[in-house]
PDB file of C-alpha atoms in Angstrom:
ATOM      1  CA  MET A  43     -18.685 -19.030 -13.169  1.00 88.00           C
ATOM      2  CA  ILE A  44     -15.538 -18.194 -11.228  1.00 91.00           C
ATOM      3  CA  PHE A  45     -13.252 -21.208 -11.192  1.00 92.00           C
ATOM      4  CA  ASN A  46     -10.363 -20.188  -8.990  1.00 92.00           C
ATOM      5  CA  LEU A  47      -8.364 -17.277  -7.620  1.00 94.00           C
ATOM      6  CA  TYR A  48      -4.712 -16.665  -6.741  1.00 95.00           C
ATOM      7  CA  ILE A  49      -3.258 -13.719  -4.851  1.00 95.00           C
ATOM      8  CA  PHE A  50       0.493 -13.061  -5.150  1.00 94.00           C
ATOM      9  CA  ASN A  51       2.604 -10.426  -3.431  1.00 92.00           C
ATOM     10  CA  SER A  52       5.385  -8.435  -5.090  1.00 90.00           C
ATOM     11  CA  SER A  53       8.052 -11.055  -4.338  1.00 89.00           C
ATOM     12  CA  GLY A  54       6.069 -13.857  -5.968  1.00 89.00           C
ATOM     13  CA  ASP A  55       4.834 -15.582  -2.829  1.00 91.00           C
ATOM     14  CA  CYS A  56       1.337 -16.954  -3.164  1.00 94.00           C
ATOM     15  CA  LEU A  57      -0.629 -15.293  -0.386  1.00 94.00           C
ATOM     16  CA  PHE A  58      -3.890 -16.984  -1.094  1.00 94.00           C
ATOM     17  CA  TYR A  59      -5.521 -19.579  -3.312  1.00 94.00           C
ATOM     18  CA  SER A  60      -9.135 -20.586  -3.459  1.00 92.00           C
ATOM     19  CA  GLU A  61     -11.176 -22.650  -5.909  1.00 90.00           C
ATOM     20  CA  TRP A  62     -14.863 -22.944  -6.470  1.00 89.00           C
ATOM     21  CA  LYS A  63     -15.302 -25.041  -9.554  1.00 87.00           C
ATOM     22  CA  ARG A  64     -12.305 -26.833 -10.920  1.00 86.00           C
ATOM     23  CA  LYS A  65     -12.856 -30.051 -12.855  1.00 84.00           C
ATOM     24  CA  LYS A  66      -9.282 -30.688 -13.873  1.00 84.00           C
ATOM     25  CA  HIS A  67      -6.265 -30.343 -11.619  1.00 84.00           C
ATOM     26  CA  THR A  68      -2.621 -30.219 -12.617  1.00 83.00           C
ATOM     27  CA  ASP A  69      -0.450 -33.073 -11.470  1.00 85.00           C
ATOM     28  CA  MET A  70       1.969 -30.786  -9.641  1.00 87.00           C
ATOM     29  CA  SER A  71       2.149 -29.760  -6.019  1.00 89.00           C
ATOM     30  CA  LYS A  72       0.479 -26.527  -4.979  1.00 89.00           C
ATOM     31  CA  ASP A  73       3.868 -24.883  -4.656  1.00 90.00           C
ATOM     32  CA  GLU A  74       4.912 -25.804  -8.160  1.00 92.00           C
ATOM     33  CA  GLU A  75       1.620 -24.712  -9.606  1.00 93.00           C
ATOM     34  CA  ASN A  76       1.841 -21.321  -7.884  1.00 93.00           C
ATOM     35  CA  LYS A  77       5.376 -20.842  -9.158  1.00 92.00           C
ATOM     36  CA  LEU A  78       4.237 -21.769 -12.632  1.00 93.00           C
ATOM     37  CA  VAL A  79       1.396 -19.248 -12.614  1.00 93.00           C
ATOM     38  CA  TYR A  80       3.599 -16.494 -11.232  1.00 93.00           C
ATOM     39  CA  GLY A  81       6.398 -17.257 -13.652  1.00 93.00           C
ATOM     40  CA  MET A  82       3.960 -17.159 -16.547  1.00 92.00           C
ATOM     41  CA  LEU A  83       2.658 -13.786 -15.414  1.00 92.00           C
ATOM     42  CA  HIS A  84       6.130 -12.394 -15.051  1.00 91.00           C
ATOM     43  CA  SER A  85       7.218 -13.593 -18.476  1.00 91.00           C
ATOM     44  CA  LEU A  86       4.048 -12.392 -20.165  1.00 91.00           C
ATOM     45  CA  LYS A  87       4.315  -8.978 -18.533  1.00 89.00           C
ATOM     46  CA  SER A  88       7.857  -8.616 -19.793  1.00 88.00           C
ATOM     47  CA  PHE A  89       6.981  -9.887 -23.270  1.00 89.00           C
ATOM     48  CA  VAL A  90       3.919  -7.659 -23.586  1.00 89.00           C
ATOM     49  CA  SER A  91       5.710  -4.459 -22.740  1.00 86.00           C
ATOM     50  CA  ARG A  92       8.604  -5.252 -25.057  1.00 87.00           C
ATOM     51  CA  ILE A  93       6.448  -6.057 -28.080  1.00 88.00           C
ATOM     52  CA  SER A  94       4.041  -3.201 -27.407  1.00 87.00           C
ATOM     53  CA  PRO A  95       3.715  -0.935 -30.472  1.00 87.00           C
ATOM     54  CA  ASP A  96       2.787   2.053 -28.356  1.00 83.00           C
ATOM     55  CA  THR A  97       3.496   3.149 -24.796  1.00 78.00           C
ATOM     56  CA  SER A  98       4.491   0.588 -22.199  1.00 72.00           C
ATOM     57  CA  ASP A  99       1.550  -1.596 -21.355  1.00 72.00           C
ATOM     58  CA  SER A 100       0.637  -4.290 -18.940  1.00 83.00           C
ATOM     59  CA  PHE A 101      -0.787  -7.736 -19.426  1.00 88.00           C
ATOM     60  CA  GLN A 102      -4.470  -7.980 -18.470  1.00 91.00           C
ATOM     61  CA  SER A 103      -5.991 -11.231 -19.608  1.00 94.00           C
ATOM     62  CA  TYR A 104      -5.897 -14.267 -21.862  1.00 94.00           C
ATOM     63  CA  GLN A 105      -8.730 -16.390 -23.174  1.00 94.00           C
ATOM     64  CA  THR A 106      -9.078 -20.001 -24.285  1.00 94.00           C
ATOM     65  CA  ASN A 107     -12.047 -22.076 -25.450  1.00 94.00           C
ATOM     66  CA  SER A 108     -13.125 -22.822 -21.926  1.00 92.00           C
ATOM     67  CA  TYR A 109     -11.898 -20.058 -19.612  1.00 93.00           C
ATOM     68  CA  ARG A 110     -10.537 -16.560 -19.284  1.00 95.00           C
ATOM     69  CA  LEU A 111      -7.648 -15.699 -17.005  1.00 95.00           C
ATOM     70  CA  THR A 112      -7.679 -12.103 -15.795  1.00 96.00           C
ATOM     71  CA  VAL A 113      -4.969 -10.457 -13.753  1.00 95.00           C
ATOM     72  CA  TYR A 114      -5.073  -7.187 -11.828  1.00 94.00           C
ATOM     73  CA  GLU A 115      -1.747  -5.852 -10.622  1.00 93.00           C
ATOM     74  CA  THR A 116      -1.585  -2.964  -8.184  1.00 92.00           C
ATOM     75  CA  PRO A 117       1.242  -0.414  -8.343  1.00 90.00           C
ATOM     76  CA  SER A 118       2.430  -1.935  -5.061  1.00 91.00           C
ATOM     77  CA  GLY A 119       3.045  -5.242  -6.797  1.00 90.00           C
ATOM     78  CA  VAL A 120       0.121  -7.286  -5.482  1.00 93.00           C
ATOM     79  CA  LYS A 121      -1.321  -9.512  -8.209  1.00 94.00           C
ATOM     80  CA  PHE A 122      -4.845 -10.909  -8.269  1.00 95.00           C
ATOM     81  CA  VAL A 123      -5.319 -13.723 -10.788  1.00 95.00           C
ATOM     82  CA  MET A 124      -8.742 -15.143 -11.567  1.00 95.00           C
ATOM     83  CA  ASN A 125      -9.875 -17.911 -13.891  1.00 94.00           C
ATOM     84  CA  ALA A 126     -13.506 -17.541 -14.874  1.00 94.00           C
ATOM     85  CA  ALA A 127     -15.961 -18.868 -17.445  1.00 93.00           C
ATOM     86  CA  LEU A 128     -16.230 -17.055 -20.758  1.00 94.00           C
ATOM     87  CA  GLU A 129     -19.791 -16.013 -19.982  1.00 92.00           C
ATOM     88  CA  LEU A 130     -18.379 -13.529 -17.518  1.00 92.00           C
ATOM     89  CA  PRO A 131     -17.251 -10.578 -19.645  1.00 92.00           C
ATOM     90  CA  LEU A 132     -13.705  -9.219 -19.369  1.00 93.00           C
ATOM     91  CA  GLN A 133     -14.720  -5.900 -17.864  1.00 93.00           C
ATOM     92  CA  ALA A 134     -16.739  -7.710 -15.196  1.00 93.00           C
ATOM     93  CA  THR A 135     -13.724  -9.801 -14.217  1.00 94.00           C
ATOM     94  CA  LYS A 136     -11.556  -6.682 -14.044  1.00 93.00           C
ATOM     95  CA  ASP A 137     -14.132  -4.948 -11.861  1.00 93.00           C
ATOM     96  CA  ILE A 138     -14.388  -7.954  -9.584  1.00 94.00           C
ATOM     97  CA  LEU A 139     -10.634  -8.038  -9.045  1.00 95.00           C
ATOM     98  CA  GLN A 140     -10.405  -4.314  -8.411  1.00 94.00           C
ATOM     99  CA  SER A 141     -13.253  -4.437  -5.914  1.00 94.00           C
ATOM    100  CA  LEU A 142     -11.700  -7.486  -4.306  1.00 94.00           C
ATOM    101  CA  TYR A 143      -8.519  -5.510  -3.745  1.00 95.00           C
ATOM    102  CA  LYS A 144     -10.350  -2.537  -2.296  1.00 94.00           C
ATOM    103  CA  GLU A 145     -13.047  -4.243  -0.242  1.00 93.00           C
ATOM    104  CA  VAL A 146     -11.487  -7.492   0.924  1.00 94.00           C
ATOM    105  CA  TYR A 147      -7.688  -7.441   0.611  1.00 95.00           C
ATOM    106  CA  VAL A 148      -7.101  -3.904   1.939  1.00 94.00           C
ATOM    107  CA  GLU A 149      -9.762  -4.125   4.618  1.00 93.00           C
ATOM    108  CA  TYR A 150      -9.070  -7.592   6.031  1.00 94.00           C
ATOM    109  CA  ALA A 151      -5.485  -8.416   5.093  1.00 93.00           C
ATOM    110  CA  VAL A 152      -3.570  -5.134   4.886  1.00 93.00           C
ATOM    111  CA  LYS A 153      -5.336  -3.504   7.810  1.00 92.00           C
ATOM    112  CA  ASN A 154      -4.788  -6.488  10.069  1.00 92.00           C
ATOM    113  CA  PRO A 155      -1.474  -5.749  11.815  1.00 89.00           C
ATOM    114  CA  MET A 156      -1.105  -9.356  13.005  1.00 90.00           C
ATOM    115  CA  LEU A 157      -1.100 -10.687   9.468  1.00 91.00           C
ATOM    116  CA  SER A 158       2.183 -11.026   7.604  1.00 90.00           C
ATOM    117  CA  LEU A 159       1.973 -10.157   3.940  1.00 89.00           C
ATOM    118  CA  GLN A 160       5.097 -12.128   3.066  1.00 90.00           C
ATOM    119  CA  SER A 161       3.612 -15.569   3.639  1.00 90.00           C
ATOM    120  CA  PRO A 162       0.270 -17.298   2.953  1.00 92.00           C
ATOM    121  CA  ILE A 163      -2.626 -15.489   4.593  1.00 91.00           C
ATOM    122  CA  ASP A 164      -3.859 -17.508   7.515  1.00 90.00           C
ATOM    123  CA  SER A 165      -6.964 -15.661   8.606  1.00 92.00           C
ATOM    124  CA  ASP A 166     -10.452 -17.084   8.878  1.00 93.00           C
ATOM    125  CA  LEU A 167     -11.933 -13.607   8.721  1.00 94.00           C
ATOM    126  CA  PHE A 168     -10.200 -12.945   5.422  1.00 94.00           C
ATOM    127  CA  LYS A 169     -11.299 -16.307   3.969  1.00 94.00           C
ATOM    128  CA  ASP A 170     -14.894 -15.754   5.042  1.00 94.00           C
ATOM    129  CA  LYS A 171     -15.067 -12.230   3.704  1.00 94.00           C
ATOM    130  CA  LEU A 172     -13.530 -13.300   0.420  1.00 94.00           C
ATOM    131  CA  GLU A 173     -15.965 -16.202   0.033  1.00 93.00           C
ATOM    132  CA  ALA A 174     -18.890 -13.915   0.821  1.00 94.00           C
ATOM    133  CA  PHE A 175     -17.647 -11.341  -1.674  1.00 94.00           C
ATOM    134  CA  ILE A 176     -17.178 -13.878  -4.485  1.00 92.00           C
ATOM    135  CA  ASN A 177     -20.544 -15.467  -3.796  1.00 91.00           C
ATOM    136  CA  SER A 178     -22.226 -12.097  -3.991  1.00 91.00           C
ATOM    137  CA  LYS A 179     -20.593 -11.520  -7.386  1.00 85.00           C
ATOM    138  CA  ILE A 180     -21.528 -14.892  -8.857  1.00 79.00           C
ATOM    139  CA  ASN A 181     -25.215 -14.371  -8.047  1.00 71.00           C
TER     140      ASN A 181
ATOM    141  CA  MET B 124     -32.981   1.204  18.684  1.00 44.00           C
ATOM    142  CA  SER B 125     -32.595   4.626  17.214  1.00 47.00           C
ATOM    143  CA  ARG B 126     -29.468   6.717  17.211  1.00 47.00           C
ATOM    144  CA  GLY B 127     -29.996  10.162  18.672  1.00 48.00           C
ATOM    145  CA  ARG B 128     -28.137  13.357  17.880  1.00 47.00           C
ATOM    146  CA  GLY B 129     -24.497  12.988  18.523  1.00 52.00           C
ATOM    147  CA  ALA B 130     -24.571   9.763  16.510  1.00 58.00           C
ATOM    148  CA  VAL B 131     -21.301   9.484  14.638  1.00 61.00           C
ATOM    149  CA  ASP B 132     -20.326   7.322  11.711  1.00 66.00           C
ATOM    150  CA  PRO B 133     -18.567   4.447  13.540  1.00 65.00           C
ATOM    151  CA  LYS B 134     -15.637   4.552  11.123  1.00 68.00           C
ATOM    152  CA  ARG B 135     -14.755   8.165  11.943  1.00 72.00           C
ATOM    153  CA  VAL B 136     -12.723   9.072  14.979  1.00 74.00           C
ATOM    154  CA  SER B 137     -12.291  12.641  16.206  1.00 82.00           C
ATOM    155  CA  SER B 138      -9.001  14.199  15.188  1.00 83.00           C
ATOM    156  CA  GLU B 139      -8.489  15.247  18.781  1.00 86.00           C
ATOM    157  CA  LEU B 140      -8.509  11.625  19.866  1.00 89.00           C
ATOM    158  CA  PHE B 141      -5.949  10.927  17.178  1.00 89.00           C
ATOM    159  CA  SER B 142      -3.684  13.808  18.289  1.00 91.00           C
ATOM    160  CA  LEU B 143      -4.031  12.741  21.914  1.00 91.00           C
ATOM    161  CA  THR B 144      -3.260   9.118  21.120  1.00 92.00           C
ATOM    162  CA  TYR B 145      -0.179  10.083  19.152  1.00 94.00           C
ATOM    163  CA  GLY B 146       0.970  12.420  21.904  1.00 93.00           C
ATOM    164  CA  CYS B 147       0.591   9.703  24.536  1.00 94.00           C
ATOM    165  CA  MET B 148       2.593   7.381  22.396  1.00 94.00           C
ATOM    166  CA  VAL B 149       5.468   9.843  21.970  1.00 94.00           C
ATOM    167  CA  ALA B 150       5.441  10.617  25.692  1.00 93.00           C
ATOM    168  CA  GLN B 151       5.578   6.908  26.519  1.00 95.00           C
ATOM    169  CA  LEU B 152       8.425   6.368  24.073  1.00 94.00           C
ATOM    170  CA  LEU B 153      10.358   9.207  25.697  1.00 93.00           C
ATOM    171  CA  LYS B 154       9.814   7.598  29.081  1.00 93.00           C
ATOM    172  CA  ASP B 155      10.853   4.165  27.843  1.00 95.00           C
ATOM    173  CA  PHE B 156      13.905   5.156  25.806  1.00 93.00           C
ATOM    174  CA  GLU B 157      14.865   8.387  27.617  1.00 89.00           C
ATOM    175  CA  ASN B 158      16.981   9.406  24.631  1.00 92.00           C
ATOM    176  CA  PRO B 159      15.186  11.657  22.072  1.00 92.00           C
ATOM    177  CA  GLU B 160      17.449  10.441  19.237  1.00 93.00           C
ATOM    178  CA  GLU B 161      16.372   6.884  19.915  1.00 94.00           C
ATOM    179  CA  VAL B 162      12.742   8.004  19.995  1.00 95.00           C
ATOM    180  CA  ASN B 163      13.217   9.629  16.582  1.00 95.00           C
ATOM    181  CA  LYS B 164      14.450   6.279  15.258  1.00 95.00           C
ATOM    182  CA  GLN B 165      11.544   4.396  16.820  1.00 95.00           C
ATOM    183  CA  LEU B 166       8.999   6.819  15.371  1.00 96.00           C
ATOM    184  CA  GLU B 167      10.551   6.463  11.925  1.00 96.00           C
ATOM    185  CA  SER B 168      10.491   2.697  12.214  1.00 96.00           C
ATOM    186  CA  MET B 169       6.845   2.672  13.300  1.00 96.00           C
ATOM    187  CA  GLY B 170       6.040   4.999  10.447  1.00 96.00           C
ATOM    188  CA  TYR B 171       7.774   2.623   8.021  1.00 96.00           C
ATOM    189  CA  ASN B 172       5.559  -0.264   9.134  1.00 95.00           C
ATOM    190  CA  ILE B 173       2.489   1.922   8.716  1.00 95.00           C
ATOM    191  CA  GLY B 174       3.638   3.135   5.311  1.00 95.00           C
ATOM    192  CA  VAL B 175       4.104  -0.306   3.754  1.00 94.00           C
ATOM    193  CA  ARG B 176       0.445  -1.048   4.457  1.00 95.00           C
ATOM    194  CA  LEU B 177      -1.019   2.416   4.040  1.00 95.00           C
ATOM    195  CA  ILE B 178       0.088   2.443   0.419  1.00 95.00           C
ATOM    196  CA  ASP B 179      -2.364  -0.362  -0.439  1.00 94.00           C
ATOM    197  CA  ASP B 180      -5.192   1.525   1.264  1.00 94.00           C
ATOM    198  CA  PHE B 181      -4.291   4.616  -0.732  1.00 95.00           C
ATOM    199  CA  LEU B 182      -3.989   2.760  -4.060  1.00 94.00           C
ATOM    200  CA  ALA B 183      -7.274   0.920  -3.542  1.00 93.00           C
ATOM    201  CA  HIS B 184      -9.092   4.220  -3.067  1.00 92.00           C
ATOM    202  CA  THR B 185      -7.415   6.041  -5.929  1.00 91.00           C
ATOM    203  CA  PRO B 186      -7.480   3.588  -8.842  1.00 85.00           C
ATOM    204  CA  SER B 187      -6.539   6.341 -11.273  1.00 84.00           C
ATOM    205  CA  VAL B 188      -3.041   6.515  -9.808  1.00 86.00           C
ATOM    206  CA  THR B 189      -0.411   4.432 -11.615  1.00 84.00           C
ATOM    207  CA  ARG B 190       3.253   4.000 -10.818  1.00 84.00           C
ATOM    208  CA  CYS B 191       5.062   7.325 -10.975  1.00 85.00           C
ATOM    209  CA  THR B 192       8.080   7.700 -13.194  1.00 84.00           C
ATOM    210  CA  THR B 193       9.447  10.998 -11.884  1.00 88.00           C
ATOM    211  CA  LEU B 194       9.935  12.473  -8.436  1.00 90.00           C
ATOM    212  CA  GLU B 195       7.793  15.426  -9.455  1.00 91.00           C
ATOM    213  CA  GLU B 196       4.817  13.145 -10.048  1.00 91.00           C
ATOM    214  CA  VAL B 197       5.468  11.514  -6.691  1.00 92.00           C
ATOM    215  CA  ALA B 198       5.574  14.874  -4.900  1.00 93.00           C
ATOM    216  CA  ASP B 199       2.365  15.950  -6.535  1.00 93.00           C
ATOM    217  CA  ILE B 200       0.395  12.805  -5.722  1.00 93.00           C
ATOM    218  CA  LEU B 201       1.908  12.566  -2.229  1.00 93.00           C
ATOM    219  CA  CYS B 202       0.779  16.058  -1.265  1.00 93.00           C
ATOM    220  CA  LYS B 203      -2.436  16.553  -3.175  1.00 93.00           C
ATOM    221  CA  GLN B 204      -3.869  13.073  -2.700  1.00 93.00           C
ATOM    222  CA  GLY B 205      -1.924  11.150  -0.074  1.00 93.00           C
ATOM    223  CA  PHE B 206      -1.705  13.727   2.684  1.00 94.00           C
ATOM    224  CA  LYS B 207      -5.166  14.998   1.840  1.00 93.00           C
ATOM    225  CA  MET B 208      -6.694  11.555   2.185  1.00 92.00           C
ATOM    226  CA  PHE B 209      -5.121  10.612   5.485  1.00 92.00           C
ATOM    227  CA  LEU B 210      -4.360  13.830   7.346  1.00 91.00           C
ATOM    228  CA  GLY B 211      -6.705  16.233   5.620  1.00 90.00           C
ATOM    229  CA  ILE B 212      -3.900  18.681   4.817  1.00 92.00           C
ATOM    230  CA  VAL B 213      -2.112  19.575   1.599  1.00 94.00           C
ATOM    231  CA  PRO B 214       1.547  20.429   2.231  1.00 94.00           C
ATOM    232  CA  GLU B 215       3.431  22.803  -0.080  1.00 93.00           C
ATOM    233  CA  ILE B 216       6.149  21.539  -2.348  1.00 94.00           C
ATOM    234  CA  LYS B 217       9.222  23.763  -2.402  1.00 90.00           C
ATOM    235  CA  ASN B 218      12.971  24.015  -2.801  1.00 90.00           C
ATOM    236  CA  TRP B 219      13.609  21.628  -5.663  1.00 92.00           C
ATOM    237  CA  THR B 220      17.278  21.044  -6.378  1.00 91.00           C
ATOM    238  CA  ALA B 221      18.495  21.697  -9.905  1.00 89.00           C
ATOM    239  CA  ALA B 222      18.705  17.985 -10.614  1.00 90.00           C
ATOM    240  CA  LYS B 223      15.104  17.548  -9.432  1.00 89.00           C
ATOM    241  CA  ASP B 224      16.103  14.748  -7.096  1.00 91.00           C
ATOM    242  CA  GLU B 225      15.288  16.452  -3.827  1.00 93.00           C
ATOM    243  CA  PHE B 226      12.437  18.597  -2.582  1.00 94.00           C
ATOM    244  CA  SER B 227      10.898  19.989   0.569  1.00 94.00           C
ATOM    245  CA  LEU B 228       7.453  19.440   1.903  1.00 94.00           C
ATOM    246  CA  VAL B 229       6.192  22.301   4.061  1.00 94.00           C
ATOM    247  CA  ILE B 230       3.337  21.640   6.456  1.00 93.00           C
ATOM    248  CA  THR B 231       1.454  24.689   7.696  1.00 91.00           C
ATOM    249  CA  GLU B 232      -0.955  23.021  10.097  1.00 89.00           C
ATOM    250  CA  ASN B 233       0.201  19.763  11.618  1.00 91.00           C
ATOM    251  CA  PRO B 234      -2.744  17.791  13.047  1.00 89.00           C
ATOM    252  CA  LEU B 235      -0.405  15.616  15.118  1.00 91.00           C
ATOM    253  CA  ALA B 236       1.085  18.528  17.039  1.00 90.00           C
ATOM    254  CA  GLU B 237      -2.039  20.563  17.701  1.00 83.00           C
ATOM    255  CA  TYR B 238      -1.760  20.948  21.449  1.00 84.00           C
ATOM    256  CA  VAL B 239       1.902  20.203  21.875  1.00 90.00           C
ATOM    257  CA  GLU B 240       4.774  22.076  23.445  1.00 89.00           C
ATOM    258  CA  LEU B 241       8.115  20.348  23.672  1.00 90.00           C
ATOM    259  CA  PRO B 242       9.810  20.142  27.074  1.00 88.00           C
ATOM    260  CA  PRO B 243      13.272  21.780  27.276  1.00 88.00           C
ATOM    261  CA  ASN B 244      15.189  18.500  27.475  1.00 88.00           C
ATOM    262  CA  CYS B 245      14.196  17.472  23.967  1.00 88.00           C
ATOM    263  CA  GLN B 246      13.637  20.909  22.488  1.00 87.00           C
ATOM    264  CA  ASP B 247      16.658  20.535  20.211  1.00 89.00           C
ATOM    265  CA  THR B 248      16.734  16.839  19.467  1.00 92.00           C
ATOM    266  CA  LEU B 249      13.236  15.392  19.144  1.00 93.00           C
ATOM    267  CA  TRP B 250      11.404  15.444  15.826  1.00 94.00           C
ATOM    268  CA  TYR B 251       7.881  15.059  17.202  1.00 94.00           C
ATOM    269  CA  SER B 252       6.181  14.069  13.952  1.00 94.00           C
ATOM    270  CA  ASN B 253       8.973  11.815  12.726  1.00 95.00           C
ATOM    271  CA  ILE B 254       6.444   9.056  12.149  1.00 95.00           C
ATOM    272  CA  ILE B 255       5.464  10.881   8.959  1.00 96.00           C
ATOM    273  CA  CYS B 256       8.957  10.436   7.527  1.00 96.00           C
ATOM    274  CA  GLY B 257       8.721   6.709   8.126  1.00 96.00           C
ATOM    275  CA  VAL B 258       5.297   6.504   6.501  1.00 96.00           C
ATOM    276  CA  ILE B 259       6.555   8.253   3.362  1.00 96.00           C
ATOM    277  CA  ARG B 260       9.652   6.039   3.146  1.00 96.00           C
ATOM    278  CA  GLY B 261       7.662   2.829   3.688  1.00 95.00           C
ATOM    279  CA  ALA B 262       4.918   3.707   1.245  1.00 95.00           C
ATOM    280  CA  LEU B 263       7.318   4.722  -1.522  1.00 94.00           C
ATOM    281  CA  GLU B 264       9.424   1.604  -1.009  1.00 94.00           C
ATOM    282  CA  MET B 265       6.377  -0.503  -1.852  1.00 92.00           C
ATOM    283  CA  VAL B 266       6.154   1.228  -5.204  1.00 91.00           C
ATOM    284  CA  GLN B 267       9.815   0.476  -5.835  1.00 91.00           C
ATOM    285  CA  MET B 268      11.203   3.895  -4.976  1.00 93.00           C
ATOM    286  CA  ASP B 269      13.978   4.296  -2.415  1.00 94.00           C
ATOM    287  CA  VAL B 270      13.946   7.721  -0.737  1.00 95.00           C
ATOM    288  CA  LYS B 271      15.594   9.356   2.229  1.00 94.00           C
ATOM    289  CA  CYS B 272      13.116  11.352   4.261  1.00 95.00           C
ATOM    290  CA  SER B 273      13.872  13.568   7.241  1.00 94.00           C
ATOM    291  CA  PHE B 274      12.750  16.658   9.099  1.00 94.00           C
ATOM    292  CA  VAL B 275      14.768  19.837   8.650  1.00 94.00           C
ATOM    293  CA  GLY B 276      12.576  22.158  10.681  1.00 93.00           C
ATOM    294  CA  ASP B 277       9.654  22.051  13.048  1.00 92.00           C
ATOM    295  CA  THR B 278       7.592  24.917  14.482  1.00 91.00           C
ATOM    296  CA  LEU B 279       7.568  22.956  17.756  1.00 91.00           C
ATOM    297  CA  ARG B 280      11.305  23.470  17.932  1.00 89.00           C
ATOM    298  CA  GLY B 281      11.055  27.165  17.230  1.00 88.00           C
ATOM    299  CA  ASN B 282      11.935  26.954  13.523  1.00 89.00           C
ATOM    300  CA  ASP B 283      10.055  29.087  11.008  1.00 89.00           C
ATOM    301  CA  SER B 284       8.271  26.200   9.392  1.00 90.00           C
ATOM    302  CA  THR B 285       7.612  22.481   9.667  1.00 93.00           C
ATOM    303  CA  GLU B 286       9.613  21.127   6.767  1.00 94.00           C
ATOM    304  CA  ILE B 287      10.425  17.605   5.576  1.00 95.00           C
ATOM    305  CA  ARG B 288      13.216  17.029   3.073  1.00 95.00           C
ATOM    306  CA  ILE B 289      12.713  14.135   0.653  1.00 94.00           C
ATOM    307  CA  LYS B 290      15.648  12.897  -1.380  1.00 94.00           C
ATOM    308  CA  PHE B 291      15.415  10.386  -4.175  1.00 93.00           C
ATOM    309  CA  VAL B 292      17.978   7.602  -3.857  1.00 93.00           C
ATOM    310  CA  LYS B 293      17.147   5.001  -6.495  1.00 91.00           C
ATOM    311  CA  ILE B 294      14.492   2.940  -8.186  1.00 91.00           C
ATOM    312  CA  LEU B 295      14.299  -0.549  -6.675  1.00 89.00           C
ATOM    313  CA  GLU B 296      14.277  -3.362  -9.192  1.00 82.00           C
ATOM    314  CA  ASP B 297      11.263  -5.678  -9.160  1.00 73.00           C
ATOM    315  CA  SER B 298      12.587  -8.786  -7.512  1.00 65.00           C
ATOM    316  CA  LEU B 299      12.386 -11.996  -9.476  1.00 64.00           C
ATOM    317  CA  PRO B 300      11.159 -15.120  -7.740  1.00 56.00           C
ATOM    318  CA  ALA B 301      13.808 -17.672  -6.878  1.00 52.00           C
ATOM    319  CA  GLY B 302      14.750 -19.912  -9.747  1.00 50.00           C
ATOM    320  CA  GLU B 303      14.151 -17.394 -12.513  1.00 48.00           C
ATOM    321  CA  ASP B 304      16.872 -15.700 -14.527  1.00 42.00           C
TER     322      ASP B 304
END
């Protein structure tokens, strides 16, 4: 149900990418794809708050025939982006991302003083905990 | 294997251990650097590194908090939620300037300095809890707010109150990734 996940920091570096079920890949390098996703998010965020008819808002999600992309951005600028199947409702995806931030990212990335948060996360513990977390949510 | 009385939640550490650890650290820094001014700088720098990470811990546990737009909101959340969550105290907010760009934070009971008395050679120069200033600066920088934070009084130095002065400098612009306009 969950296809893939990106984690970006406030400067746009991709800290983490993981995929579970992706049938079609883009024909760009990982770097280019990450930049594309981040650039899209940035542009959409700017567009959304400018066009907003009410108070300033933030972009949450978009949906196509085959998937839903949900993004959760923390006030500290960390962005969690998840592509999931439409069967998974929007609120569920939002909850997953928020819990991911609180239970995996803060606990195993932020609290690890040896880990730099300006470059891709290179920690087996983090990867394992994230996989375990996602698997517990899919089932 | 059962846990008898005296069993403690493994994630909680006694505040005395925390005060002792911090005290040891300051004492070691004084020994290593010998100059209290330099120690102040080191404490602030350590606090900064703590702050940039502590902010994520704070935000994850208080999802209702969104980015603040005014310094007043910042002061309120900092004292009533931030300090409460990590140090278990709620400092008082005082002495706003007319332009509302500066305020004081007054701490009545400082858990870091519980058993401390400053030796005479750093009685007038060391800010014992200067790590707190660094934490505040680091944490606020991660939510795009640049502030200057410093101690103006400490009961350990014989002043009337332990007071931190926080001055708003500017809002930091969200940086664009390379290659964008």
